[in-house]
Tab-separated table of C-alpha atoms in Angstrom:
chain	number	residue	atom	x	y	z
A	1	MET	CA	78.494	10.227	49.666
A	2	ALA	CA	77.546	10.552	46.022
A	3	ASP	CA	74.042	11.683	45.267
A	4	ALA	CA	71.790	8.892	44.061
A	5	ILE	CA	71.003	9.234	40.389
A	6	ALA	CA	67.290	8.976	39.733
A	7	VAL	CA	66.518	6.594	36.908
A	8	GLY	CA	63.138	7.208	35.291
A	9	PRO	CA	61.119	4.754	33.256
A	10	PRO	CA	62.492	3.948	29.779
A	11	LYS	CA	61.407	6.417	27.130
A	12	LEU	CA	58.476	5.149	25.104
A	13	GLU	CA	59.348	4.979	21.423
A	14	LYS	CA	57.180	4.133	18.449
A	15	LYS	CA	58.367	1.098	16.477
A	16	PRO	CA	59.513	2.176	13.007
A	17	VAL	CA	57.784	0.554	10.027
A	18	LYS	CA	60.632	-0.450	7.733
A	19	PHE	CA	60.451	-1.225	4.018
A	20	SER	CA	62.351	-4.482	4.685
A	21	ASN	CA	59.625	-5.578	7.133
A	22	LEU	CA	56.897	-4.816	4.575
A	23	LEU	CA	58.792	-6.684	1.848
A	24	LEU	CA	59.295	-9.720	4.086
A	25	GLY	CA	55.606	-9.846	5.064
A	26	ALA	CA	54.365	-9.408	1.481
A	27	GLY	CA	56.796	-12.044	0.158
A	28	LEU	CA	55.846	-14.664	2.756
A	29	ASN	CA	52.120	-13.971	2.321
A	30	MET	CA	52.395	-14.246	-1.475
A	31	PHE	CA	54.242	-17.578	-1.187
A	32	GLU	CA	51.729	-18.923	1.352
A	33	VAL	CA	48.628	-18.073	-0.699
A	34	THR	CA	50.080	-19.197	-4.065
A	35	THR	CA	51.051	-22.645	-2.767
A	36	LEU	CA	48.578	-24.363	-0.416
A	37	GLY	CA	46.877	-21.256	0.976
A	38	GLN	CA	44.380	-20.589	-1.834
A	39	PRO	CA	43.333	-24.246	-2.322
A	40	LEU	CA	42.547	-24.489	1.415
A	41	GLU	CA	40.723	-21.134	1.242
A	42	VAL	CA	38.633	-22.366	-1.715
A	43	VAL	CA	37.687	-25.630	0.055
A	44	LYS	CA	36.868	-23.741	3.276
A	45	THR	CA	34.670	-21.244	1.413
A	46	THR	CA	32.955	-24.000	-0.601
A	47	MET	CA	32.071	-25.922	2.579
A	48	ALA	CA	30.836	-22.750	4.305
A	49	ALA	CA	28.635	-21.839	1.304
A	50	ASN	CA	27.370	-25.394	0.614
A	51	ARG	CA	26.776	-26.557	4.166
A	52	GLY	CA	25.364	-29.949	3.150
A	53	ASP	CA	28.693	-30.965	1.575
A	54	SER	CA	31.147	-33.276	3.318
A	55	PHE	CA	34.877	-32.565	3.038
A	56	ALA	CA	35.141	-35.090	0.174
A	57	GLY	CA	32.027	-33.593	-1.433
A	58	ALA	CA	33.550	-30.106	-1.300
A	59	LEU	CA	36.778	-31.396	-2.923
A	60	SER	CA	34.707	-32.982	-5.687
A	61	ARG	CA	32.645	-29.786	-6.178
A	62	VAL	CA	35.800	-27.672	-6.486
A	63	TRP	CA	37.379	-30.148	-8.934
A	64	SER	CA	34.251	-29.996	-11.130
A	65	ARG	CA	34.810	-26.238	-11.559
A	66	GLY	CA	37.961	-26.708	-13.623
A	67	GLY	CA	40.152	-29.496	-12.238
A	68	ILE	CA	43.274	-28.336	-10.418
A	69	LEU	CA	42.628	-24.723	-11.528
A	70	GLY	CA	39.337	-24.838	-9.605
A	71	TYR	CA	41.383	-24.811	-6.411
A	72	TYR	CA	42.987	-21.531	-7.451
A	73	GLN	CA	39.810	-19.564	-8.239
A	74	GLY	CA	40.133	-16.024	-6.954
A	75	LEU	CA	43.936	-16.187	-6.685
A	76	ILE	CA	44.598	-13.611	-9.428
A	77	PRO	CA	44.178	-10.773	-8.762
A	78	TRP	CA	42.155	-10.775	-5.505
A	79	ALA	CA	44.184	-13.130	-3.281
A	80	TRP	CA	47.438	-11.575	-4.561
A	81	ILE	CA	46.192	-8.034	-3.867
A	82	GLU	CA	45.141	-9.083	-0.364
A	83	ALA	CA	48.382	-10.972	0.374
A	84	SER	CA	50.657	-8.161	-0.828
A	85	THR	CA	48.856	-5.359	1.051
A	86	LYS	CA	47.371	-6.747	4.267
A	87	GLY	CA	50.752	-7.098	5.979
A	88	ALA	CA	51.606	-3.430	5.395
A	89	VAL	CA	48.224	-2.291	6.778
A	90	LEU	CA	48.660	-4.522	9.831
A	91	LEU	CA	52.202	-3.297	10.569
A	92	PHE	CA	51.367	0.402	10.219
A	93	VAL	CA	48.170	0.316	12.293
A	94	ALA	CA	49.375	-2.225	14.883
A	95	SER	CA	52.511	-0.136	15.482
A	96	GLU	CA	50.414	2.992	16.156
A	97	ALA	CA	47.837	1.190	18.315
A	98	GLU	CA	50.517	-0.598	20.346
A	99	TYR	CA	52.327	2.700	20.956
A	100	TYR	CA	49.185	4.472	22.201
A	101	ALA	CA	48.150	1.484	24.356
A	102	LYS	CA	51.569	1.592	26.058
A	103	SER	CA	51.306	5.372	26.487
A	104	PHE	CA	48.111	4.734	28.522
A	105	GLY	CA	50.015	2.310	30.777
A	106	ALA	CA	49.106	-1.052	29.165
A	107	SER	CA	51.522	-3.972	29.580
A	108	ASP	CA	53.488	-5.373	26.623
A	109	PHE	CA	51.070	-8.324	26.442
A	110	ILE	CA	47.895	-6.179	26.443
A	111	SER	CA	49.353	-3.586	24.072
A	112	GLY	CA	50.450	-6.394	21.711
A	113	ILE	CA	46.922	-7.828	21.606
A	114	SER	CA	45.454	-4.311	21.215
A	115	GLY	CA	47.788	-3.562	18.308
A	116	GLY	CA	46.942	-6.826	16.569
A	117	MET	CA	43.188	-6.341	17.008
A	118	ALA	CA	43.278	-2.749	15.730
A	119	GLY	CA	45.434	-3.861	12.795
A	120	GLY	CA	42.952	-6.650	12.012
A	121	VAL	CA	40.046	-4.183	11.822
A	122	ALA	CA	42.083	-1.863	9.580
A	123	GLN	CA	42.961	-4.811	7.297
A	124	ALA	CA	39.267	-5.583	6.832
A	125	TYR	CA	38.158	-2.079	5.886
A	126	ALA	CA	41.254	-1.082	3.892
A	127	THR	CA	41.956	-4.081	1.701
A	128	MET	CA	40.485	-7.427	2.789
A	129	GLY	CA	36.789	-6.500	2.536
A	130	PHE	CA	36.544	-6.201	-1.242
A	131	CYS	CA	39.211	-8.891	-1.825
A	132	THR	CA	37.407	-11.548	0.244
A	133	CYS	CA	34.103	-10.493	-1.337
A	134	MET	CA	35.416	-10.937	-4.883
A	135	LYS	CA	37.163	-14.234	-4.035
A	136	THR	CA	33.924	-15.581	-2.553
A	137	VAL	CA	31.890	-14.388	-5.556
A	138	GLU	CA	34.223	-16.248	-7.912
A	139	ILE	CA	34.204	-19.408	-5.806
A	140	THR	CA	30.445	-19.545	-5.169
A	141	GLN	CA	28.820	-18.277	-8.368
A	142	HIS	CA	27.265	-21.050	-10.435
A	143	LYS	CA	29.268	-22.364	-13.317
A	144	ILE	CA	27.684	-20.577	-16.269
A	145	ALA	CA	29.999	-21.727	-19.053
A	146	GLN	CA	27.607	-23.459	-21.438
A	147	ALA	CA	28.232	-24.572	-25.001
A	148	GLY	CA	29.197	-21.455	-26.929
A	149	VAL	CA	28.734	-19.101	-23.932
A	150	LYS	CA	31.843	-17.379	-22.652
A	151	PRO	CA	31.821	-16.826	-18.863
A	152	PRO	CA	32.550	-13.260	-17.648
A	153	SER	CA	36.082	-12.416	-16.588
A	154	THR	CA	36.859	-11.543	-12.977
A	155	TRP	CA	36.991	-7.828	-13.870
A	156	ALA	CA	33.666	-8.042	-15.722
A	157	THR	CA	32.132	-9.621	-12.588
A	158	PHE	CA	33.676	-6.868	-10.428
A	159	MET	CA	32.330	-4.074	-12.652
A	160	ASP	CA	28.885	-5.693	-12.852
A	161	ILE	CA	28.612	-5.762	-9.042
A	162	TYR	CA	29.958	-2.201	-8.816
A	163	ARG	CA	27.427	-0.886	-11.375
A	164	LYS	CA	24.488	-2.601	-9.635
A	165	GLU	CA	25.416	-2.131	-5.966
A	166	GLY	CA	28.246	0.423	-5.850
A	167	ILE	CA	31.007	0.405	-3.240
A	168	ARG	CA	28.762	-1.374	-0.739
A	169	GLY	CA	28.309	-4.257	-3.168
A	170	ILE	CA	32.012	-4.990	-3.534
A	171	ASN	CA	32.492	-4.600	0.233
A	172	LYS	CA	29.576	-6.851	1.159
A	173	GLY	CA	30.287	-8.705	4.403
A	174	VAL	CA	33.078	-6.313	5.407
A	175	ASN	CA	31.740	-5.992	8.977
A	176	ALA	CA	31.924	-9.767	9.358
A	177	VAL	CA	35.491	-9.690	7.980
A	178	ALA	CA	36.395	-7.016	10.563
A	179	ILE	CA	34.981	-9.120	13.434
A	180	ARG	CA	36.841	-12.179	12.138
A	181	GLN	CA	40.152	-10.339	11.795
A	182	THR	CA	40.077	-8.606	15.181
A	183	THR	CA	39.135	-11.822	17.041
A	184	ASN	CA	41.686	-13.766	14.949
A	185	TRP	CA	44.602	-11.544	15.852
A	186	GLY	CA	43.584	-11.105	19.481
A	187	SER	CA	43.143	-14.828	20.137
A	188	ARG	CA	46.089	-15.930	17.968
A	189	PHE	CA	48.461	-13.610	19.848
A	190	GLY	CA	47.140	-14.593	23.276
A	191	LEU	CA	46.909	-18.350	22.602
A	192	SER	CA	50.386	-18.455	20.992
A	193	ARG	CA	51.881	-16.768	24.082
A	194	LEU	CA	50.104	-19.271	26.366
A	195	ALA	CA	51.420	-22.154	24.235
A	196	GLU	CA	54.960	-20.706	24.398
A	197	SER	CA	54.745	-20.509	28.202
A	198	GLY	CA	53.566	-24.142	28.359
A	199	ILE	CA	56.418	-25.297	26.092
A	200	ARG	CA	58.956	-23.447	28.259
A	201	ARG	CA	57.608	-25.150	31.387
A	202	VAL	CA	57.748	-28.609	29.773
A	203	THR	CA	61.264	-28.115	28.331
A	204	GLY	CA	62.636	-26.321	31.392
A	205	LYS	CA	63.424	-23.091	29.549
A	206	GLU	CA	63.320	-19.760	31.363
A	207	GLU	CA	60.929	-16.927	30.486
A	208	GLY	CA	62.417	-14.904	27.621
A	209	GLN	CA	64.693	-17.726	26.477
A	210	LYS	CA	64.438	-18.323	22.709
A	211	LEU	CA	62.433	-21.273	21.442
A	212	GLY	CA	63.724	-23.539	18.673
A	213	SER	CA	62.142	-23.555	15.197
A	214	ALA	CA	60.066	-26.693	15.900
A	215	GLU	CA	58.872	-25.210	19.209
A	216	LYS	CA	57.944	-21.903	17.523
A	217	ILE	CA	56.000	-23.780	14.837
A	218	LEU	CA	54.182	-25.807	17.522
A	219	ALA	CA	53.284	-22.704	19.590
A	220	SER	CA	52.155	-20.636	16.596
A	221	GLY	CA	50.348	-23.626	15.079
A	222	LEU	CA	48.397	-24.153	18.307
A	223	GLY	CA	47.585	-20.434	18.425
A	224	GLY	CA	46.454	-20.400	14.792
A	225	GLY	CA	44.509	-23.677	15.011
A	226	LEU	CA	42.690	-22.823	18.250
A	227	SER	CA	41.788	-19.406	16.804
A	228	ALA	CA	39.320	-21.259	14.572
A	229	TRP	CA	36.842	-21.045	17.504
A	230	ASN	CA	35.403	-18.022	15.649
A	231	GLN	CA	34.514	-20.086	12.536
A	232	PRO	CA	30.804	-19.068	12.839
A	233	ILE	CA	31.708	-15.473	11.880
A	234	GLU	CA	33.646	-16.845	8.882
A	235	VAL	CA	30.611	-18.886	7.760
A	236	ILE	CA	28.453	-15.756	8.208
A	237	ARG	CA	30.956	-13.757	6.119
A	238	VAL	CA	30.858	-16.323	3.303
A	239	GLU	CA	27.042	-16.426	3.315
A	240	MET	CA	26.841	-12.619	3.147
A	241	GLN	CA	29.210	-12.556	0.151
A	242	SER	CA	27.981	-15.751	-1.541
A	243	LYS	CA	26.368	-15.844	-4.983
A	244	THR	CA	24.707	-19.206	-4.247
A	245	GLU	CA	20.989	-18.846	-5.056
A	246	ASP	CA	18.452	-19.534	-2.285
A	247	PRO	CA	14.940	-18.014	-2.414
A	248	LYS	CA	14.578	-18.475	1.366
A	249	ARG	CA	17.572	-16.281	2.144
A	250	PRO	CA	16.580	-12.841	3.514
A	251	LYS	CA	17.378	-9.734	1.466
A	252	ASN	CA	19.828	-7.061	2.732
A	253	LEU	CA	21.695	-9.450	4.999
A	254	THR	CA	23.287	-8.169	8.203
A	255	VAL	CA	25.551	-10.206	10.510
A	256	GLY	CA	22.574	-10.884	12.840
A	257	LYS	CA	20.144	-11.842	10.050
A	258	THR	CA	22.734	-14.136	8.472
A	259	PHE	CA	23.414	-15.871	11.809
A	260	ASN	CA	19.690	-16.550	12.300
A	261	TYR	CA	19.307	-17.790	8.708
A	262	ILE	CA	22.231	-20.257	8.981
A	263	TYR	CA	21.267	-21.456	12.470
A	264	SER	CA	17.595	-22.014	11.551
A	265	ASN	CA	18.541	-24.015	8.433
A	266	ASN	CA	21.691	-25.878	9.518
A	267	GLY	CA	21.902	-25.616	13.302
A	268	LEU	CA	25.135	-25.206	15.287
A	269	LYS	CA	26.953	-27.658	13.020
A	270	GLY	CA	26.260	-25.397	10.034
A	271	LEU	CA	28.068	-22.524	11.747
A	272	TYR	CA	31.252	-24.625	11.920
A	273	ARG	CA	31.299	-25.867	8.320
A	274	GLY	CA	34.769	-25.535	6.811
A	275	VAL	CA	36.568	-25.486	10.166
A	276	THR	CA	38.882	-28.395	9.160
A	277	PRO	CA	40.446	-26.695	6.098
A	278	ARG	CA	40.599	-23.464	8.122
A	279	ILE	CA	42.704	-25.187	10.800
A	280	GLY	CA	44.873	-26.604	7.992
A	281	LEU	CA	45.213	-23.085	6.578
A	282	GLY	CA	46.345	-21.777	9.982
A	283	VAL	CA	48.989	-24.527	10.250
A	284	TRP	CA	50.258	-23.854	6.691
A	285	GLN	CA	50.474	-20.099	7.389
A	286	THR	CA	52.482	-20.882	10.520
A	287	ILE	CA	54.904	-23.165	8.652
A	288	CYS	CA	55.437	-20.475	5.990
A	289	MET	CA	55.949	-17.635	8.485
A	290	VAL	CA	58.125	-19.537	10.992
A	291	ALA	CA	59.936	-22.290	9.075
A	292	LEU	CA	60.593	-20.210	5.947
A	293	GLY	CA	60.799	-16.882	7.785
A	294	ASP	CA	64.507	-17.069	8.620
A	295	MET	CA	65.517	-17.877	5.031
A	296	ALA	CA	63.261	-15.095	3.702
A	297	LYS	CA	64.601	-12.668	6.318
A	298	GLU	CA	68.184	-13.331	5.196
A	299	ALA	CA	67.260	-12.836	1.521
A	300	VAL	CA	65.418	-9.548	2.205
A	301	GLU	CA	68.333	-8.181	4.270
A	302	LYS	CA	70.759	-8.942	1.402
A	303	LEU	CA	68.400	-7.326	-1.117
A	304	THR	CA	67.652	-4.137	0.828
A	305	GLY	CA	70.756	-3.818	3.017
A	306	ASP	CA	68.329	-3.115	5.882
A	307	LYS	CA	68.013	-5.218	9.038
A	308	VAL	CA	64.595	-6.864	9.319
A	309	THR	CA	63.076	-6.366	12.774
A	310	ALA	CA	59.607	-7.882	12.191
A	311	LYS	CA	58.723	-10.995	14.162
A	312	HIS	CA	57.475	-13.905	12.114
């Protein structure tokens, strides 16, 4: 009788971070933000900063800042810098965090959430903090272009904040961005997986069986839309970074102080201002990543000659 061959657990390997994956992520993010992404971001930020505005009022306020170009304030360079770099930060850090979570015995589901949450925090402190701050400054500062007065350029505004407040000034609200990103990725991953399981049950598909494009869009859209439950931290982030003048606003805002200020002035409703365009932004991001992902994946593979392994 032949000796039984002992089969150990599969060897744990770290996922490689490929250039083709980074290129795909940056390309899709750049397309998303340059099309509908930035207009939705501008409306969301305007509503969060001017909490008395209705949706129509916010659209009108944005239009008054320069017509159609008002909807693209902060796109160049801040939104482009953020879009082209945040994917790389996420992939590098999430890959490491997922590997170490698995090495401690975590399941694929838990390690996936852990990787996404760690990547979200890294995104905030590495690149998104100063980018969101500068976008918000541009969107919320009062229109100062008067007859014969030239408004400062985006770089002049950046340098003015840096001279007055240093690195902390251009990273104002970064802790709120970190909380938003880590809860975003954790809930988006978990809720998308729950939605996928529900779709499989309804359609009679087995666990692990591939979903169609429409089903993937639905699952990811539900995950992205329902992740807007953390809109209060987004409103807090905008208020911390806002240049809207209010003498009643406390100095040296922290996340806690900002929460109390918004709640005392606008109540619970004020903490959810801008949630509608944020849900729309989540749906648009999903359409870009899922519906356009396959076409982009094919183009990147032809360009680099490298197989893309990133999920989108």
